[in-house]
Coordinates of N, CA and C in Angstrom, one line a residue:
M1 N 102.0 54.3 154.2 CA 101.4 55.3 155.0 C 99.9 55.0 155.0
A2 N 99.3 55.1 156.1 CA 97.9 54.8 156.3 C 97.0 55.9 155.7
I3 N 95.9 55.5 155.2 CA 95.0 56.5 154.6 C 94.3 57.2 155.8
G4 N 94.1 58.5 155.6 CA 93.4 59.2 156.7 C 93.9 60.7 156.7
S5 N 93.5 61.4 157.7 CA 93.9 62.8 157.8 C 95.4 62.9 158.1
K6 N 96.0 63.8 157.5 CA 97.4 64.0 157.8 C 97.6 64.6 159.2
E7 N 96.6 65.2 159.8 CA 96.8 65.8 161.1 C 96.5 64.8 162.2
L8 N 95.9 63.6 161.9 CA 95.6 62.6 162.9 C 96.5 61.4 162.8
L9 N 97.8 61.7 162.8 CA 98.8 60.6 162.8 C 98.8 59.9 164.1
P10 N 99.1 58.6 164.2 CA 99.1 57.9 165.5 C 100.0 58.6 166.5
A11 N 101.2 59.1 166.1 CA 102.1 59.7 167.0 C 101.5 61.0 167.6
E12 N 100.7 61.7 166.8 CA 100.1 62.9 167.3 C 98.9 62.6 168.2
L13 N 98.2 61.5 167.9 CA 97.1 61.1 168.7 C 97.6 60.8 170.1
A14 N 98.7 60.1 170.2 CA 99.3 59.8 171.5 C 99.7 61.0 172.3
S15 N 100.0 62.1 171.7 CA 100.4 63.3 172.4 C 99.2 64.2 172.8
M16 N 98.0 63.9 172.3 CA 96.9 64.7 172.6 C 96.3 64.4 174.0
D17 N 95.7 65.4 174.6 CA 95.1 65.1 175.9 C 93.7 64.6 175.6
D18 N 93.0 64.1 176.6 CA 91.7 63.5 176.5 C 90.6 64.4 175.9
E19 N 90.6 65.7 176.3 CA 89.6 66.6 175.9 C 89.8 66.9 174.4
R20 N 91.0 67.0 173.9 CA 91.3 67.2 172.5 C 90.9 66.0 171.7
L21 N 91.1 64.8 172.2 CA 90.6 63.6 171.5 C 89.1 63.6 171.3
V22 N 88.4 64.0 172.3 CA 86.9 64.0 172.2 C 86.5 65.1 171.2
V23 N 87.2 66.2 171.2 CA 86.8 67.3 170.2 C 87.1 66.8 168.8
E24 N 88.2 66.1 168.6 CA 88.6 65.6 167.3 C 87.6 64.5 166.8
L25 N 87.1 63.7 167.8 CA 86.2 62.7 167.5 C 84.9 63.3 167.0
K26 N 84.4 64.3 167.7 CA 83.2 65.0 167.3 C 83.3 65.6 166.0
R27 N 84.4 66.3 165.7 CA 84.7 66.9 164.4 C 84.7 65.8 163.3
A28 N 85.3 64.7 163.5 CA 85.3 63.6 162.5 C 83.9 63.0 162.3
K29 N 83.1 62.9 163.3 CA 81.8 62.4 163.1 C 80.9 63.4 162.3
E30 N 81.1 64.6 162.6 CA 80.4 65.7 161.8 C 80.8 65.6 160.3
E31 N 82.1 65.4 160.1 CA 82.6 65.4 158.7 C 82.0 64.1 158.0
L32 N 82.0 63.0 158.7 CA 81.4 61.8 158.2 C 79.9 61.9 157.8
F33 N 79.2 62.6 158.7 CA 77.8 62.9 158.4 C 77.6 63.7 157.1
N34 N 78.4 64.7 157.0 CA 78.4 65.6 155.8 C 78.8 64.8 154.6
L35 N 79.8 63.9 154.7 CA 80.2 63.2 153.5 C 79.1 62.2 153.1
R36 N 78.5 61.5 154.1 CA 77.4 60.6 153.8 C 76.2 61.4 153.1
F37 N 75.9 62.5 153.6 CA 74.8 63.3 153.0 C 75.2 63.7 151.6
Q38 N 76.4 64.1 151.3 CA 76.9 64.4 150.0 C 76.8 63.2 149.1
S39 N 77.1 62.0 149.6 CA 77.1 60.8 148.9 C 75.6 60.5 148.5
A40 N 74.7 60.7 149.4 CA 73.3 60.3 149.1 C 72.7 61.3 148.1
T41 N 73.2 62.5 148.1 CA 72.6 63.5 147.1 C 73.4 63.5 145.8
G42 N 74.5 62.7 145.7 CA 75.3 62.6 144.5 C 76.3 63.8 144.3
Q43 N 76.6 64.4 145.4 CA 77.5 65.6 145.3 C 78.9 65.3 145.8
L44 N 79.2 64.0 146.2 CA 80.5 63.6 146.7 C 81.5 63.5 145.6
D45 N 82.6 64.2 145.8 CA 83.7 64.2 144.8 C 84.7 63.0 145.0
S46 N 85.1 62.8 146.2 CA 86.1 61.7 146.5 C 85.5 60.8 147.5
H47 N 85.2 59.6 147.0 CA 84.7 58.5 147.8 C 85.7 58.0 148.8
G48 N 87.0 58.1 148.5 CA 88.0 57.7 149.4 C 88.0 58.4 150.7
R49 N 87.5 59.6 150.7 CA 87.5 60.4 151.9 C 86.6 59.8 153.0
L50 N 85.5 59.1 152.5 CA 84.6 58.4 153.5 C 85.4 57.4 154.3
R51 N 86.2 56.6 153.5 CA 87.0 55.5 154.2 C 88.0 56.2 155.1
A52 N 88.7 57.2 154.7 CA 89.7 57.9 155.5 C 89.1 58.4 156.8
V53 N 87.9 59.0 156.8 CA 87.3 59.6 158.0 C 86.9 58.5 158.9
K54 N 86.3 57.4 158.3 CA 86.0 56.2 159.2 C 87.2 55.7 159.9
R55 N 88.3 55.6 159.2 CA 89.5 55.1 159.9 C 90.0 56.1 161.0
D56 N 89.9 57.4 160.7 CA 90.2 58.4 161.7 C 89.4 58.2 163.0
I57 N 88.1 58.0 162.8 CA 87.2 57.7 163.9 C 87.6 56.5 164.7
A58 N 87.9 55.4 164.0 CA 88.3 54.2 164.6 C 89.6 54.4 165.4
R59 N 90.6 55.2 164.8 CA 91.8 55.5 165.6 C 91.5 56.2 166.9
L60 N 90.7 57.2 166.8 CA 90.3 58.0 167.9 C 89.7 57.2 169.0
Y61 N 88.7 56.3 168.6 CA 88.1 55.4 169.6 C 89.1 54.5 170.2
T62 N 90.1 54.0 169.4 CA 91.1 53.1 169.9 C 92.0 53.8 171.0
V63 N 92.4 55.0 170.7 CA 93.3 55.7 171.7 C 92.5 56.0 172.9
I64 N 91.3 56.4 172.8 CA 90.4 56.7 174.0 C 90.2 55.5 174.8
R65 N 89.9 54.4 174.2 CA 89.7 53.1 174.9 C 91.0 52.6 175.6
E66 N 92.1 52.7 174.9 CA 93.4 52.3 175.5 C 93.7 53.1 176.8
R67 N 93.4 54.4 176.7 CA 93.6 55.2 177.9 C 92.6 54.8 179.1
E68 N 91.4 54.5 178.7 CA 90.4 54.0 179.7 C 90.9 52.8 180.4
L69 N 91.5 51.9 179.6 CA 91.9 50.6 180.2 C 93.3 50.7 180.8
G70 N 94.0 51.8 180.6 CA 95.3 51.9 181.2 C 96.4 51.3 180.4
I71 N 96.1 51.0 179.1 CA 97.1 50.4 178.2 C 98.1 51.4 177.8
S72 N 97.7 52.6 177.5 CA 98.6 53.7 177.2 C 98.2 54.9 178.1
A73 N 99.2 55.6 178.5 CA 99.0 56.7 179.5 C 98.7 58.0 178.7
S74 N 98.0 58.8 179.4 CA 97.7 60.2 178.9 C 99.0 61.0 179.0
P75 N 99.2 61.9 178.1 CA 100.4 62.7 178.1 C 100.4 63.6 179.4
A76 N 101.5 63.9 179.9 CA 101.6 64.8 181.0 C 101.3 66.2 180.6
P77 N 100.5 66.9 181.5 CA 100.1 68.2 181.1 C 101.3 69.1 181.1
V78 N 101.4 69.9 180.0 CA 102.6 70.8 179.8 C 102.1 72.2 180.2
E79 N 102.9 72.8 181.1 CA 102.5 74.1 181.6 C 103.1 75.1 180.6
K80 N 102.3 76.0 180.1 CA 102.7 77.0 179.1 C 103.5 78.1 179.7
A81 N 104.3 78.7 178.9 CA 105.2 79.8 179.4 C 104.4 80.9 180.0
A82 N 103.3 81.3 179.4 CA 102.4 82.3 179.9 C 101.9 82.0 181.3
D83 N 101.6 80.7 181.5 CA 101.1 80.3 182.8 C 102.2 80.3 183.9
K84 N 103.4 80.0 183.5 CA 104.5 80.1 184.4 C 104.7 81.5 184.9
K85 N 104.6 82.5 183.9 CA 104.8 83.9 184.3 C 103.7 84.3 185.3
K86 N 102.5 83.9 185.0 CA 101.4 84.3 185.9 C 101.6 83.6 187.2
S87 N 102.0 82.4 187.3 CA 102.2 81.7 188.5 C 103.3 82.4 189.4
K88 N 104.4 82.8 188.7 CA 105.4 83.5 189.5 C 104.9 84.8 190.1
K89 N 104.1 85.6 189.3 CA 103.5 86.8 189.8 C 102.5 86.5 190.9
A90 N 101.8 85.4 190.7 CA 100.8 85.1 191.7 C 101.5 84.7 193.0
D91 N 102.7 84.0 192.9 CA 103.4 83.6 194.0 C 104.0 84.8 194.8
E92 N 104.5 85.7 194.0 CA 105.0 87.0 194.6 C 103.9 87.7 195.3
A93 N 102.7 87.8 194.7 CA 101.6 88.5 195.3 C 101.1 87.8 196.5
E94 N 101.2 86.5 196.6 CA 100.8 85.7 197.8 C 101.8 85.9 198.9
K95 N 103.1 86.0 198.5 CA 104.1 86.1 199.5 C 104.1 87.5 200.1
A96 N 103.8 88.5 199.3 CA 103.8 89.9 199.8 C 102.9 90.1 201.0
P97 N 101.6 89.7 201.0 CA 100.7 89.8 202.2 C 101.2 89.0 203.4
E98 N 101.8 87.8 203.1 CA 102.3 87.0 204.2 C 103.4 87.6 204.8
A99 N 104.3 88.2 204.0 CA 105.5 88.9 204.6 C 105.0 90.1 205.4
Q100 N 104.0 90.9 204.9 CA 103.5 92.0 205.6 C 102.9 91.6 206.9
A101 N 102.1 90.5 206.9 CA 101.5 90.0 208.1 C 102.5 89.6 209.2
S102 N 103.6 88.9 208.7 CA 104.6 88.5 209.7 C 105.3 89.7 210.2
E103 N 105.5 90.7 209.5 CA 106.2 91.9 210.0 C 105.3 92.6 211.0
D104 N 103.9 92.6 210.7 CA 103.0 93.2 211.6 C 102.9 92.4 212.9
Q105 N 103.0 91.1 212.8 CA 103.0 90.2 214.0 C 104.2 90.5 214.9
K106 N 105.4 90.7 214.2 CA 106.6 90.9 215.0 C 106.5 92.3 215.7
A107 N 105.9 93.3 215.0 CA 105.8 94.6 215.6 C 104.9 94.5 216.8
E108 N 103.8 93.8 216.7 CA 102.9 93.6 217.9 C 103.6 92.9 219.0
D109 N 104.4 91.9 218.7 CA 105.1 91.2 219.8 C 106.1 92.1 220.6
N110 N 106.7 93.0 219.9 CA 107.7 93.9 220.5 C 106.9 95.0 221.2

């Protein structure tokens, strides 16, 4: 098993969308900064964590670059169940005025 964060496994990185990758990259860079600061002040407990965070950053950059070059595809956006419910209600709400307008048009024609 590769050294690194347990939440940033390669399989999970492949399933993340582009915005989430950028957020994770920013978080990892902040953590690396804090670890380097702790190392400089002598407060760092585990030096292996520096290596793990650097590898996580490299993995994130690799996945982002692969997607830019088209080597690997971004995951398809998954519509949430709550969004589906809202879209059905929105569809019904849109259909109601259209149905009313068509009934009004028929009444005017007669």
